[in-house]
Amino acid sequence: MRREQLLAIAVERFAKHGYHNTKISDIVADAGVAQGTFYWYFKSKEAIGLEIIRSGRERLLQVIAKGYRSQSGSVSEMVEGSQRLLKDIFQFADENRYFMELLLTGGEDESIRRASKETRIDMEEAFRRNIERATELGMLPGSMNLHMRAALLVSLIEGVIARWLFGPIHPNSDLARLTAEELAAETVRFEFFGLLGI
Amino acid sequence: MRREQLLAIAVERFAKHGYHNTKISDIVADAGVAQGTFYWYFKSKEAIGLEIIRSGRERLLQVIAKGYRSQSGSVSEMVEGSQRLLKDIFQFADENRYFMELLLTGGEDESIRRASKETRIDMEEAFRRNIERATELGMLPGSMNLHMRAALLVSLIEGVIARWLFGPIHPNSDLARLTAEELAAETVRFEFFGLLGI
Amino acid sequence: MRREQLLAIAVERFAKHGYHNTKISDIVADAGVAQGTFYWYFKSKEAIGLEIIRSGRERLLQVIAKGYRSQSGSVSEMVEGSQRLLKDIFQFADENRYFMELLLTGGEDESIRRASKETRIDMEEAFRRNIERATELGMLPGSMNLHMRAALLVSLIEGVIARWLFGPIHPNSDLARLTAEELAAETVRFEFFGLLGI
Amino acid sequence: MRREQLLAIAVERFAKHGYHNTKISDIVADAGVAQGTFYWYFKSKEAIGLEIIRSGRERLLQVIAKGYRSQSGSVSEMVEGSQRLLKDIFQFADENRYFMELLLTGGEDESIRRASKETRIDMEEAFRRNIERATELGMLPGSMNLHMRAALLVSLIEGVIARWLFGPIHPNSDLARLTAEELAAETVRFEFFGLLGI
DNA sequence: GATGAATGAGTCTTCATTCAT
DNA sequence: TATGAATGAAGACTCATTCAT
């Protein structure tokens, strides 16, 4: 309970103000407990940071795992499947925006930077396998290299999430007002057909 | 001279170790000057950070400005034009990798965070105008909203640069070994045709 | 306790060596605590300076308030009353010599300078009201302006305290050896009758 | 020329902002010369401070010396003489207000503090001799001790100057608007006759 | 006489962490 | 479990002074 409370406060502050700009004294003040109490639940500031990444990573990878392609299908089935997966990811990001912000923009502390990086590599790897499977099933052309495709796709996803949830975003843009579902639709369209697509 | 030297050392350290993990004493030690010398050239640590962003922003926007679409043309001309622009941007990123890293992943200090954000918004805006022009000229379909397109495109560019120059990147990926030109070709292909494209 | 200890050490050092010549490290070394401990009790060096003035001011004004003239009386009663008041003030000054020195000669920091000034204005104002009352009661002639009288009187008091407790004083003078009572007697004589007086 | 300019700027800044709050860089900036130039004219910051006190002291003591009592006379002659002397001192103070402020309230640096103190002791000693002479000539009663009288008199003078030229002063007071002559008249009246006097 | 870049010791302040209660 | 006083290493910034030109 208390532990979860501290975690929640910490992610939010880390995301909003950055790791170094967040003092343990801020966290405990928000939680209404004494400074020492923090150290009953966490070994150190670094530890709480890693804990945040670790627990978020697990949940994020679970969401992605659920969307894995297993069987062949038509193009429209593939598009639908992708759209469902992206919607789930965007929903997860929305519900865990502070974790997501930390994951995508954080990493002031070396070990947290590393943990974030690993999580993002895992995510990219999951998408690579997904694309690989689809290519093997003949649903995607084999002309582009897999890593490149995965990198481009994850760039798209990460960039869209970042702009959707915590900028940078052009003031006139209505991107931030889209639902997860709408965002997924637009993203998937671009993913499969590019700027020239339908 | 001295000033440029300090700037160069600072960007590199800010990018490699982060803003907060970089001490003024590190910078001056690298430069072989006394601590006070730093303050002869810069008002504060924050000031040198902002200066780095400011000067990089100018040069980056210049590169983008050069690639502006002005006249109508065939699809392949458009693709070629985009490829040239991306290549220029990637080359700039390669030659200014520390600035780029700071721009894309940095921002521990509030004011630097803000300055980075503004620069990235400017970049997105530049691309939006470019897409807008191409749409008006009938070179791109008008079915997707402009801001969304620009966001997706810049996500692609930023994500690719980040993976190309400073990870996160899958260990088996050969992305990091591509030239700016090759990277531009792959990216442009995805940009216009998506995963299903040629 | 700790707080009071730090305050006591600080006043003494501020008075003896000046505000700027007193380092926080001096204060904590005297108190036998770590540097950080100082900042547990006080926000900053300036804050402890203001606190010293603030608390001394309250006590000083209380002493003066006690000596307020309320009823009419003979000249000798008035002289006696004045003498009692001055004795109290001198005793207070003696017991709070470091505060007094800071009040009368200190003020290197702008905000402390201002706080000291205000306290001294308050003191002068208190005396002005006292003289005003005595004039209304017909105990003092109305020929001299009130502010001038108060200024002269407080000049006398401040100057005498400064010389009595912390010089400048002529080496042959025995002023420093007088008791608060004797000093009050001499001062009051001058106050009422001047150099030509009895 | 340049030397005098630097001295004038230094005195003003020392008086207005305090010794420690005045940086050499402030002084040279005001004078429009380079930092190094200062050190061509003065050995150090302390040196210019001492120089200021030294030169002011000489001129101040000269003014006082001119007012020395030499011959016997009536009470009104004595009052007139005193008034002339005070007027001269007040005029000097007015023309040298920054020096005066430094002399009366300054002294953050140990050696400057000492030099100021000595000057003020000299001033007091001069007045003591003056009173002593008047007492010997039978112009003043012998009932009060000399040092005390001198201390009280100089307290009056210093306090009045301080309030006249640079506060602390009650906002409603018109003391600051008096001329040197008027101020001398009021002060002398109090000096000789006290609050009860004519 | 004058410049201004360079120096570096000195100081305030911060903040993660510890520990007796 | 919880407290909060205490710690002390670390780091940004200041500024009088020097010196080559």
mmCIF file with all atom_site columns, C-alpha atoms (C1' of nucleotides) in Angstrom, chain F residues 3-15:
data_model
loop_
_atom_site.group_PDB
_atom_site.id
_atom_site.type_symbol
_atom_site.label_atom_id
_atom_site.label_alt_id
_atom_site.label_comp_id
_atom_site.label_asym_id
_atom_site.label_entity_id
_atom_site.label_seq_id
_atom_site.pdbx_PDB_ins_code
_atom_site.Cartn_x
_atom_site.Cartn_y
_atom_site.Cartn_z
_atom_site.occupancy
_atom_site.B_iso_or_equiv
_atom_site.pdbx_formal_charge
_atom_site.auth_seq_id
_atom_site.auth_comp_id
_atom_site.auth_asym_id
_atom_site.auth_atom_id
_atom_site.pdbx_PDB_model_num
ATOM 1  C "C1'" . DT F 1 3  ? 10.229 9.255  12.753 1.00 0.00 ? 3  DT F "C1'" 1
ATOM 2  C "C1'" . DG F 1 4  ? 13.135 13.252 11.880 1.00 0.00 ? 4  DG F "C1'" 1
ATOM 3  C "C1'" . DA F 1 5  ? 17.448 14.979 13.308 1.00 0.00 ? 5  DA F "C1'" 1
ATOM 4  C "C1'" . DA F 1 6  ? 22.017 14.593 11.770 1.00 0.00 ? 6  DA F "C1'" 1
ATOM 5  C "C1'" . DT F 1 7  ? 25.579 13.708 8.395  1.00 0.00 ? 7  DT F "C1'" 1
ATOM 6  C "C1'" . DG F 1 8  ? 29.113 15.049 4.965  1.00 0.00 ? 8  DG F "C1'" 1
ATOM 7  C "C1'" . DA F 1 9  ? 30.515 14.621 0.440  1.00 0.00 ? 9  DA F "C1'" 1
ATOM 8  C "C1'" . DA F 1 10 ? 29.761 17.020 -3.604 1.00 0.00 ? 10 DA F "C1'" 1
ATOM 9  C "C1'" . DG F 1 11 ? 29.141 20.816 -6.719 1.00 0.00 ? 11 DG F "C1'" 1
ATOM 10 C "C1'" . DA F 1 12 ? 27.977 25.462 -8.608 1.00 0.00 ? 12 DA F "C1'" 1
ATOM 11 C "C1'" . DC F 1 13 ? 29.507 29.814 -8.478 1.00 0.00 ? 13 DC F "C1'" 1
ATOM 12 C "C1'" . DT F 1 14 ? 32.280 34.178 -6.802 1.00 0.00 ? 14 DT F "C1'" 1
ATOM 13 C "C1'" . DC F 1 15 ? 35.774 37.368 -6.982 1.00 0.00 ? 15 DC F "C1'" 1
#
